[in-house]
Amino acid sequence: DSDDDLSPPRKARADSDDDDLPPPRRRARDSPSRRNEGAAASEKPTTTTSGHGAGLMSGASFREAEGKLRLEREAELAKSEPEKKGETVYRDRRGRKLDVLNEFMRIEGEREGQRRQAREEYEWGKGTTQKRDAALAQEELEAAKDEPFARTADDPKLEKMLKETIRDGDPMRTWAAQRKSERAADDDQRQRKPLYKGPTPPPNRYGIAPGYRWDGVDRGNGWEAKRVAYQAKLTTRKQDRSFWSSADM
C-alpha cells in the first residue's frame, strides 16, 4: 500500500503546562487619575493647620510642639509690631503715621487763631465810645477786686457817682447835662490828634489835609497838580457850554 494520500505530519510542540493559558497582555500606561492619586498621596501634608504634626502624638510630644509654636509666633509678632505694646498708632488717610500730641497742638492752634480772628472782627465792628466804655467797665472790675464787699456812706467813688447822676425834676438838670457834654467834648478833643494850621496846602483830588507836622514843602512830582488842573478845566468848559446854550433863552 502507498502513503501518498496521507497528510503531512505536524510539527511536534514542546510539552508545557501553560498551553491552555491566554497570551500575556501588554502593560497599559498609567492613567491620569492614577497619576493624580499617586501625586496626592506623595504630597500629603505632614503637619496640620495649627502647626502640629499629623498623625498620632503623645502628650509630651504635643506639649513640646506647642511650646515651640508659641515661641515662633511671639517672635513673628515682635518682628511685625516693633511699636511699644499698648500704644495706639494713628494714621491719616494715606496710611502715614501721625504724632498725636503735635497734631492736637496744631488743631488747637488753628482753633485759637479762628477765635482770635472772630474777636478782632467783632472789635472792628465797635465804635470808639463802645470801646472806651468797655475799657472803663473792665478797669472798674479790676479795681473792685481790691475793694471791700460793703460800701460805706463816705466812699469817695460812690459819692462821685451820686453827684454825677442826672435825675428827673432836678432844677440843675439842664446845666448838668450841658456841663457833662462839654466835658465829653473836651475829652474827645484831647484824645484827637492835632490838625495842620500852616499855609494853605495844594489841593488834591481826595481833599485830604496834610498832617500837623508838615513843613509846607510839596515834594511830589507835580502829577497830582496836573490832574486837579485838568479836572478844573473840564468843569469850566462844561459851565461855558451850559452858559452858551442858554444865552438866547
PDB file of C-alpha atoms in Angstrom:
ATOM      1  CA  ASP A   1       0.000   0.000   0.000  1.00  0.00           C
ATOM      2  CA  SER A   2       1.107   3.512  -0.743  1.00  0.00           C
ATOM      3  CA  ASP A   3       1.112   6.516   1.701  1.00  0.00           C
ATOM      4  CA  ASP A   4       0.616   9.209  -0.931  1.00  0.00           C
ATOM      5  CA  ASP A   5      -2.877  10.079   0.254  1.00  0.00           C
ATOM      6  CA  LEU A   6      -1.801  10.766   3.841  1.00  0.00           C
ATOM      7  CA  SER A   7      -1.461  14.340   5.185  1.00  0.00           C
ATOM      8  CA  PRO A   8       1.975  15.570   6.108  1.00  0.00           C
ATOM      9  CA  PRO A   9       2.992  15.102   9.706  1.00  0.00           C
ATOM     10  CA  ARG A  10       2.593  18.067  12.096  1.00  0.00           C
ATOM     11  CA  LYS A  11       5.444  19.628  13.962  1.00  0.00           C
ATOM     12  CA  ALA A  12       5.673  18.447  17.439  1.00  0.00           C
ATOM     13  CA  ARG A  13       5.296  21.191  20.161  1.00  0.00           C
ATOM     14  CA  ALA A  14       7.142  21.146  23.360  1.00  0.00           C
ATOM     15  CA  ASP A  15       5.092  19.974  26.233  1.00  0.00           C
ATOM     16  CA  SER A  16       4.127  22.858  28.558  1.00  0.00           C
ATOM     17  CA  ASP A  17       1.719  23.367  31.395  1.00  0.00           C
ATOM     18  CA  ASP A  18       0.794  26.839  30.121  1.00  0.00           C
ATOM     19  CA  ASP A  19      -0.571  25.722  26.769  1.00  0.00           C
ATOM     20  CA  ASP A  20      -4.128  26.485  27.810  1.00  0.00           C
ATOM     21  CA  LEU A  21      -3.365  29.986  29.242  1.00  0.00           C
ATOM     22  CA  PRO A  22      -4.123  33.113  27.200  1.00  0.00           C
ATOM     23  CA  PRO A  23      -1.207  35.097  25.819  1.00  0.00           C
ATOM     24  CA  PRO A  24       0.222  37.808  28.111  1.00  0.00           C
ATOM     25  CA  ARG A  25      -1.230  41.323  27.669  1.00  0.00           C
ATOM     26  CA  ARG A  26       0.744  44.420  27.147  1.00  0.00           C
ATOM     27  CA  ARG A  27       1.310  46.598  30.210  1.00  0.00           C
ATOM     28  CA  ALA A  28      -1.022  49.556  29.972  1.00  0.00           C
ATOM     29  CA  ARG A  29       0.320  53.002  30.711  1.00  0.00           C
ATOM     30  CA  ASP A  30      -0.693  54.669  33.957  1.00  0.00           C
ATOM     31  CA  SER A  31      -3.920  56.644  33.547  1.00  0.00           C
ATOM     32  CA  PRO A  32      -4.097  60.379  34.625  1.00  0.00           C
ATOM     33  CA  SER A  33      -6.385  59.569  37.523  1.00  0.00           C
ATOM     34  CA  ARG A  34      -3.900  57.071  38.919  1.00  0.00           C
ATOM     35  CA  ARG A  35      -1.040  59.527  38.477  1.00  0.00           C
ATOM     36  CA  ASN A  36      -3.011  62.240  40.328  1.00  0.00           C
ATOM     37  CA  GLU A  37      -3.808  59.864  43.119  1.00  0.00           C
ATOM     38  CA  GLY A  38      -0.152  58.967  43.440  1.00  0.00           C
ATOM     39  CA  ALA A  39       0.912  62.609  43.446  1.00  0.00           C
ATOM     40  CA  ALA A  40      -1.716  63.456  46.042  1.00  0.00           C
ATOM     41  CA  ALA A  41      -0.526  60.570  48.176  1.00  0.00           C
ATOM     42  CA  SER A  42       3.080  61.707  47.851  1.00  0.00           C
ATOM     43  CA  GLU A  43       2.166  65.375  48.618  1.00  0.00           C
ATOM     44  CA  LYS A  44       0.088  64.572  51.667  1.00  0.00           C
ATOM     45  CA  PRO A  45       0.919  67.202  54.354  1.00  0.00           C
ATOM     46  CA  THR A  46       2.852  66.094  57.365  1.00  0.00           C
ATOM     47  CA  THR A  47       1.521  68.926  59.587  1.00  0.00           C
ATOM     48  CA  THR A  48      -1.938  70.240  60.402  1.00  0.00           C
ATOM     49  CA  THR A  49      -3.202  73.815  60.004  1.00  0.00           C
ATOM     50  CA  SER A  50      -2.368  74.546  63.645  1.00  0.00           C
ATOM     51  CA  GLY A  51       1.279  73.656  63.031  1.00  0.00           C
ATOM     52  CA  HIS A  52       1.329  70.323  64.873  1.00  0.00           C
ATOM     53  CA  GLY A  53       2.493  67.151  63.190  1.00  0.00           C
ATOM     54  CA  ALA A  54      -0.076  64.927  61.538  1.00  0.00           C
ATOM     55  CA  GLY A  55      -0.855  61.527  62.999  1.00  0.00           C
ATOM     56  CA  LEU A  56      -0.859  60.190  66.491  1.00  0.00           C
ATOM     57  CA  MET A  57       1.167  62.066  69.076  1.00  0.00           C
ATOM     58  CA  SER A  58       1.839  61.539  72.729  1.00  0.00           C
ATOM     59  CA  GLY A  59       1.044  64.148  75.342  1.00  0.00           C
ATOM     60  CA  ALA A  60       4.688  65.031  75.933  1.00  0.00           C
ATOM     61  CA  SER A  61       5.468  65.470  72.237  1.00  0.00           C
ATOM     62  CA  PHE A  62       2.310  67.590  71.805  1.00  0.00           C
ATOM     63  CA  ARG A  63       3.294  69.902  74.696  1.00  0.00           C
ATOM     64  CA  GLU A  64       6.802  70.251  73.317  1.00  0.00           C
ATOM     65  CA  ALA A  65       5.499  71.100  69.819  1.00  0.00           C
ATOM     66  CA  GLU A  66       3.013  73.540  71.293  1.00  0.00           C
ATOM     67  CA  GLY A  67       5.792  75.361  73.196  1.00  0.00           C
ATOM     68  CA  LYS A  68       7.901  75.681  70.046  1.00  0.00           C
ATOM     69  CA  LEU A  69       4.954  77.028  68.052  1.00  0.00           C
ATOM     70  CA  ARG A  70       4.179  79.592  70.763  1.00  0.00           C
ATOM     71  CA  LEU A  71       7.757  80.863  70.760  1.00  0.00           C
ATOM     72  CA  GLU A  72       7.765  81.125  66.947  1.00  0.00           C
ATOM     73  CA  ARG A  73       4.501  83.075  66.966  1.00  0.00           C
ATOM     74  CA  GLU A  74       5.776  85.505  69.604  1.00  0.00           C
ATOM     75  CA  ALA A  75       8.963  86.099  67.597  1.00  0.00           C
ATOM     76  CA  GLU A  76       6.980  86.793  64.408  1.00  0.00           C
ATOM     77  CA  LEU A  77       4.660  89.133  66.300  1.00  0.00           C
ATOM     78  CA  ALA A  78       7.612  91.050  67.754  1.00  0.00           C
ATOM     79  CA  LYS A  79       9.111  91.473  64.284  1.00  0.00           C
ATOM     80  CA  SER A  80       5.859  92.659  62.706  1.00  0.00           C
ATOM     81  CA  GLU A  81       4.996  95.087  65.556  1.00  0.00           C
ATOM     82  CA  PRO A  82       8.119  96.965  66.663  1.00  0.00           C
ATOM     83  CA  GLU A  83       5.993  99.649  68.356  1.00  0.00           C
ATOM     84  CA  LYS A  84       5.528  99.770  72.063  1.00  0.00           C
ATOM     85  CA  LYS A  85       2.799  97.451  73.325  1.00  0.00           C
ATOM     86  CA  GLY A  86      -0.372  99.247  74.355  1.00  0.00           C
ATOM     87  CA  GLU A  87       0.412 102.353  72.283  1.00  0.00           C
ATOM     88  CA  THR A  88      -2.173 103.270  69.646  1.00  0.00           C
ATOM     89  CA  VAL A  89      -0.789 104.227  66.273  1.00  0.00           C
ATOM     90  CA  TYR A  90      -2.843 106.872  64.456  1.00  0.00           C
ATOM     91  CA  ARG A  91      -2.639 107.209  60.707  1.00  0.00           C
ATOM     92  CA  ASP A  92      -4.060 109.594  58.141  1.00  0.00           C
ATOM     93  CA  ARG A  93      -5.996 108.721  55.008  1.00  0.00           C
ATOM     94  CA  ARG A  94      -2.816 107.802  53.156  1.00  0.00           C
ATOM     95  CA  GLY A  95      -1.603 105.458  55.885  1.00  0.00           C
ATOM     96  CA  ARG A  96       1.105 107.762  57.242  1.00  0.00           C
ATOM     97  CA  LYS A  97       1.736 107.782  60.996  1.00  0.00           C
ATOM     98  CA  LEU A  98       0.586 110.822  62.935  1.00  0.00           C
ATOM     99  CA  ASP A  99       2.093 112.298  66.064  1.00  0.00           C
ATOM    100  CA  VAL A 100      -0.970 112.632  68.289  1.00  0.00           C
ATOM    101  CA  LEU A 101       0.444 115.372  70.536  1.00  0.00           C
ATOM    102  CA  ASN A 102       1.729 117.521  67.671  1.00  0.00           C
ATOM    103  CA  GLU A 103      -1.498 117.014  65.730  1.00  0.00           C
ATOM    104  CA  PHE A 104      -3.539 118.036  68.793  1.00  0.00           C
ATOM    105  CA  MET A 105      -1.409 121.148  69.319  1.00  0.00           C
ATOM    106  CA  ARG A 106      -1.749 122.077  65.633  1.00  0.00           C
ATOM    107  CA  ILE A 107      -5.541 121.742  65.731  1.00  0.00           C
ATOM    108  CA  GLU A 108      -5.735 123.788  68.944  1.00  0.00           C
ATOM    109  CA  GLY A 109      -3.547 126.488  67.372  1.00  0.00           C
ATOM    110  CA  GLU A 110      -5.836 126.696  64.362  1.00  0.00           C
ATOM    111  CA  ARG A 111      -8.911 126.941  66.595  1.00  0.00           C
ATOM    112  CA  GLU A 112      -7.287 129.660  68.722  1.00  0.00           C
ATOM    113  CA  GLY A 113      -6.417 131.591  65.562  1.00  0.00           C
ATOM    114  CA  GLN A 114     -10.017 131.366  64.380  1.00  0.00           C
ATOM    115  CA  ARG A 115     -11.296 132.575  67.762  1.00  0.00           C
ATOM    116  CA  ARG A 116      -8.788 135.454  67.761  1.00  0.00           C
ATOM    117  CA  GLN A 117      -9.841 136.451  64.252  1.00  0.00           C
ATOM    118  CA  ALA A 118     -13.502 136.393  65.288  1.00  0.00           C
ATOM    119  CA  ARG A 119     -12.727 138.638  68.284  1.00  0.00           C
ATOM    120  CA  GLU A 120     -10.789 141.066  66.084  1.00  0.00           C
ATOM    121  CA  GLU A 121     -13.651 141.229  63.589  1.00  0.00           C
ATOM    122  CA  TYR A 122     -16.018 141.939  66.473  1.00  0.00           C
ATOM    123  CA  GLU A 123     -13.698 144.647  67.779  1.00  0.00           C
ATOM    124  CA  TRP A 124     -13.596 146.284  64.338  1.00  0.00           C
ATOM    125  CA  GLY A 125     -17.392 146.457  64.388  1.00  0.00           C
ATOM    126  CA  LYS A 126     -17.371 148.553  67.585  1.00  0.00           C
ATOM    127  CA  GLY A 127     -17.190 152.310  67.748  1.00  0.00           C
ATOM    128  CA  THR A 128     -14.839 154.480  69.782  1.00  0.00           C
ATOM    129  CA  THR A 129     -17.402 155.138  72.501  1.00  0.00           C
ATOM    130  CA  GLN A 130     -18.243 151.461  72.910  1.00  0.00           C
ATOM    131  CA  LYS A 131     -14.566 150.573  73.202  1.00  0.00           C
ATOM    132  CA  ARG A 132     -13.984 153.322  75.773  1.00  0.00           C
ATOM    133  CA  ASP A 133     -16.986 152.202  77.837  1.00  0.00           C
ATOM    134  CA  ALA A 134     -15.833 148.597  77.712  1.00  0.00           C
ATOM    135  CA  ALA A 135     -12.339 149.619  78.840  1.00  0.00           C
ATOM    136  CA  LEU A 136     -13.770 151.647  81.738  1.00  0.00           C
ATOM    137  CA  ALA A 137     -16.003 148.755  82.788  1.00  0.00           C
ATOM    138  CA  GLN A 138     -13.007 146.424  82.740  1.00  0.00           C
ATOM    139  CA  GLU A 139     -10.994 148.870  84.847  1.00  0.00           C
ATOM    140  CA  GLU A 140     -13.825 149.105  87.360  1.00  0.00           C
ATOM    141  CA  LEU A 141     -13.990 145.336  87.624  1.00  0.00           C
ATOM    142  CA  GLU A 142     -10.233 145.123  88.165  1.00  0.00           C
ATOM    143  CA  ALA A 143     -10.403 147.846  90.840  1.00  0.00           C
ATOM    144  CA  ALA A 144     -13.380 146.177  92.532  1.00  0.00           C
ATOM    145  CA  LYS A 145     -11.267 143.119  93.321  1.00  0.00           C
ATOM    146  CA  ASP A 146      -9.328 145.017  95.998  1.00  0.00           C
ATOM    147  CA  GLU A 147     -12.316 146.876  97.442  1.00  0.00           C
ATOM    148  CA  PRO A 148     -14.276 145.631 100.448  1.00  0.00           C
ATOM    149  CA  PHE A 149     -17.569 143.893  99.918  1.00  0.00           C
ATOM    150  CA  ALA A 150     -19.689 146.620 101.604  1.00  0.00           C
ATOM    151  CA  ARG A 151     -19.613 150.338 100.714  1.00  0.00           C
ATOM    152  CA  THR A 152     -19.982 152.993 103.385  1.00  0.00           C
ATOM    153  CA  ALA A 153     -21.572 156.415 103.050  1.00  0.00           C
ATOM    154  CA  ASP A 154     -18.213 158.194 102.933  1.00  0.00           C
ATOM    155  CA  ASP A 155     -16.962 156.200  99.947  1.00  0.00           C
ATOM    156  CA  PRO A 156     -15.492 158.781  97.513  1.00  0.00           C
ATOM    157  CA  LYS A 157     -16.324 156.796  94.380  1.00  0.00           C
ATOM    158  CA  LEU A 158     -19.916 156.284  95.481  1.00  0.00           C
ATOM    159  CA  GLU A 159     -20.221 159.971  96.344  1.00  0.00           C
ATOM    160  CA  LYS A 160     -18.891 160.992  92.912  1.00  0.00           C
ATOM    161  CA  MET A 161     -21.262 158.643  91.103  1.00  0.00           C
ATOM    162  CA  LEU A 162     -24.259 160.016  93.022  1.00  0.00           C
ATOM    163  CA  LYS A 163     -23.253 163.605  92.237  1.00  0.00           C
ATOM    164  CA  GLU A 164     -22.888 162.947  88.517  1.00  0.00           C
ATOM    165  CA  THR A 165     -26.248 161.194  88.248  1.00  0.00           C
ATOM    166  CA  ILE A 166     -28.876 163.355  86.470  1.00  0.00           C
ATOM    167  CA  ARG A 167     -32.396 162.909  87.920  1.00  0.00           C
ATOM    168  CA  ASP A 168     -35.801 163.884  86.628  1.00  0.00           C
ATOM    169  CA  GLY A 169     -37.226 167.073  88.168  1.00  0.00           C
ATOM    170  CA  ASP A 170     -33.795 168.400  89.126  1.00  0.00           C
ATOM    171  CA  PRO A 171     -33.694 172.212  88.504  1.00  0.00           C
ATOM    172  CA  MET A 172     -29.992 171.923  87.629  1.00  0.00           C
ATOM    173  CA  ARG A 173     -30.643 169.136  85.138  1.00  0.00           C
ATOM    174  CA  THR A 174     -30.087 171.268  82.004  1.00  0.00           C
ATOM    175  CA  TRP A 175     -26.918 172.820  83.362  1.00  0.00           C
ATOM    176  CA  ALA A 176     -25.564 169.409  84.496  1.00  0.00           C
ATOM    177  CA  ALA A 177     -26.298 167.837  81.119  1.00  0.00           C
ATOM    178  CA  GLN A 178     -24.608 170.744  79.299  1.00  0.00           C
ATOM    179  CA  ARG A 179     -21.581 170.573  81.575  1.00  0.00           C
ATOM    180  CA  LYS A 180     -21.338 166.811  81.075  1.00  0.00           C
ATOM    181  CA  SER A 181     -21.472 167.184  77.282  1.00  0.00           C
ATOM    182  CA  GLU A 182     -18.759 169.921  77.421  1.00  0.00           C
ATOM    183  CA  ARG A 183     -16.516 167.648  79.464  1.00  0.00           C
ATOM    184  CA  ALA A 184     -17.024 164.823  76.996  1.00  0.00           C
ATOM    185  CA  ALA A 185     -16.202 167.172  74.093  1.00  0.00           C
ATOM    186  CA  ASP A 186     -13.052 168.334  75.860  1.00  0.00           C
ATOM    187  CA  ASP A 187     -12.025 164.723  76.447  1.00  0.00           C
ATOM    188  CA  ASP A 188     -12.584 163.889  72.770  1.00  0.00           C
ATOM    189  CA  GLN A 189     -10.615 166.960  71.712  1.00  0.00           C
ATOM    190  CA  ARG A 190      -7.691 165.965  73.911  1.00  0.00           C
ATOM    191  CA  GLN A 191      -7.758 162.424  72.525  1.00  0.00           C
ATOM    192  CA  ARG A 192      -7.814 163.595  68.911  1.00  0.00           C
ATOM    193  CA  LYS A 193      -4.617 164.292  67.002  1.00  0.00           C
ATOM    194  CA  PRO A 194      -3.757 167.953  66.346  1.00  0.00           C
ATOM    195  CA  LEU A 195      -4.607 169.403  62.927  1.00  0.00           C
ATOM    196  CA  TYR A 196      -2.426 171.263  60.440  1.00  0.00           C
ATOM    197  CA  LYS A 197      -2.560 175.070  60.924  1.00  0.00           C
ATOM    198  CA  GLY A 198       0.056 176.317  58.455  1.00  0.00           C
ATOM    199  CA  PRO A 199      -0.238 177.856  54.969  1.00  0.00           C
ATOM    200  CA  THR A 200      -2.918 176.599  52.592  1.00  0.00           C
ATOM    201  CA  PRO A 201      -1.729 173.283  51.122  1.00  0.00           C
ATOM    202  CA  PRO A 202      -2.054 172.496  47.403  1.00  0.00           C
ATOM    203  CA  PRO A 203      -5.370 170.815  46.520  1.00  0.00           C
ATOM    204  CA  ASN A 204      -5.670 167.113  45.790  1.00  0.00           C
ATOM    205  CA  ARG A 205      -8.428 165.013  44.245  1.00  0.00           C
ATOM    206  CA  TYR A 206      -9.372 163.403  47.577  1.00  0.00           C
ATOM    207  CA  GLY A 207      -9.421 166.592  49.652  1.00  0.00           C
ATOM    208  CA  ILE A 208      -7.099 165.116  52.299  1.00  0.00           C
ATOM    209  CA  ALA A 209      -5.456 167.674  54.580  1.00  0.00           C
ATOM    210  CA  PRO A 210      -1.750 167.281  55.408  1.00  0.00           C
ATOM    211  CA  GLY A 211      -0.533 166.165  58.810  1.00  0.00           C
ATOM    212  CA  TYR A 212       0.111 168.677  61.565  1.00  0.00           C
ATOM    213  CA  ARG A 213       3.877 168.084  61.245  1.00  0.00           C
ATOM    214  CA  TRP A 214       4.025 169.083  57.523  1.00  0.00           C
ATOM    215  CA  ASP A 215       6.578 171.813  56.852  1.00  0.00           C
ATOM    216  CA  GLY A 216       4.735 173.242  53.809  1.00  0.00           C
ATOM    217  CA  VAL A 217       7.131 171.853  51.152  1.00  0.00           C
ATOM    218  CA  ASP A 218       5.494 169.954  48.282  1.00  0.00           C
ATOM    219  CA  ARG A 219       7.777 167.017  47.492  1.00  0.00           C
ATOM    220  CA  GLY A 220       5.535 165.453  44.814  1.00  0.00           C
ATOM    221  CA  ASN A 221       6.349 165.135  41.077  1.00  0.00           C
ATOM    222  CA  GLY A 222       3.543 167.509  40.027  1.00  0.00           C
ATOM    223  CA  TRP A 223       1.208 164.814  38.698  1.00  0.00           C
ATOM    224  CA  GLU A 224      -1.483 165.492  41.288  1.00  0.00           C
ATOM    225  CA  ALA A 225      -1.461 169.232  40.472  1.00  0.00           C
ATOM    226  CA  LYS A 226      -1.824 168.479  36.737  1.00  0.00           C
ATOM    227  CA  ARG A 227      -4.751 166.168  37.411  1.00  0.00           C
ATOM    228  CA  VAL A 228      -6.525 168.749  39.585  1.00  0.00           C
ATOM    229  CA  ALA A 229      -5.921 171.421  36.906  1.00  0.00           C
ATOM    230  CA  TYR A 230      -7.325 169.133  34.205  1.00  0.00           C
ATOM    231  CA  GLN A 231     -10.436 168.410  36.279  1.00  0.00           C
ATOM    232  CA  ALA A 232     -10.919 172.152  36.844  1.00  0.00           C
ATOM    233  CA  LYS A 233     -10.542 172.752  33.090  1.00  0.00           C
ATOM    234  CA  LEU A 234     -13.233 170.194  32.294  1.00  0.00           C
ATOM    235  CA  THR A 235     -15.565 171.745  34.864  1.00  0.00           C
ATOM    236  CA  THR A 236     -15.014 175.237  33.449  1.00  0.00           C
ATOM    237  CA  ARG A 237     -15.590 174.042  29.883  1.00  0.00           C
ATOM    238  CA  LYS A 238     -18.833 172.344  30.920  1.00  0.00           C
ATOM    239  CA  GLN A 239     -20.065 175.531  32.578  1.00  0.00           C
ATOM    240  CA  ASP A 240     -19.176 177.615  29.492  1.00  0.00           C
ATOM    241  CA  ARG A 241     -21.116 175.246  27.226  1.00  0.00           C
ATOM    242  CA  SER A 242     -24.092 175.418  29.537  1.00  0.00           C
ATOM    243  CA  PHE A 243     -23.977 179.241  29.536  1.00  0.00           C
ATOM    244  CA  TRP A 244     -23.627 179.390  25.750  1.00  0.00           C
ATOM    245  CA  SER A 245     -26.551 177.036  25.162  1.00  0.00           C
ATOM    246  CA  SER A 246     -28.862 179.061  27.429  1.00  0.00           C
ATOM    247  CA  ALA A 247     -27.697 182.561  26.405  1.00  0.00           C
ATOM    248  CA  ASP A 248     -30.505 183.209  23.823  1.00  0.00           C
ATOM    249  CA  MET A 249     -33.349 181.996  26.042  1.00  0.00           C
TER     250      MET A 249
END
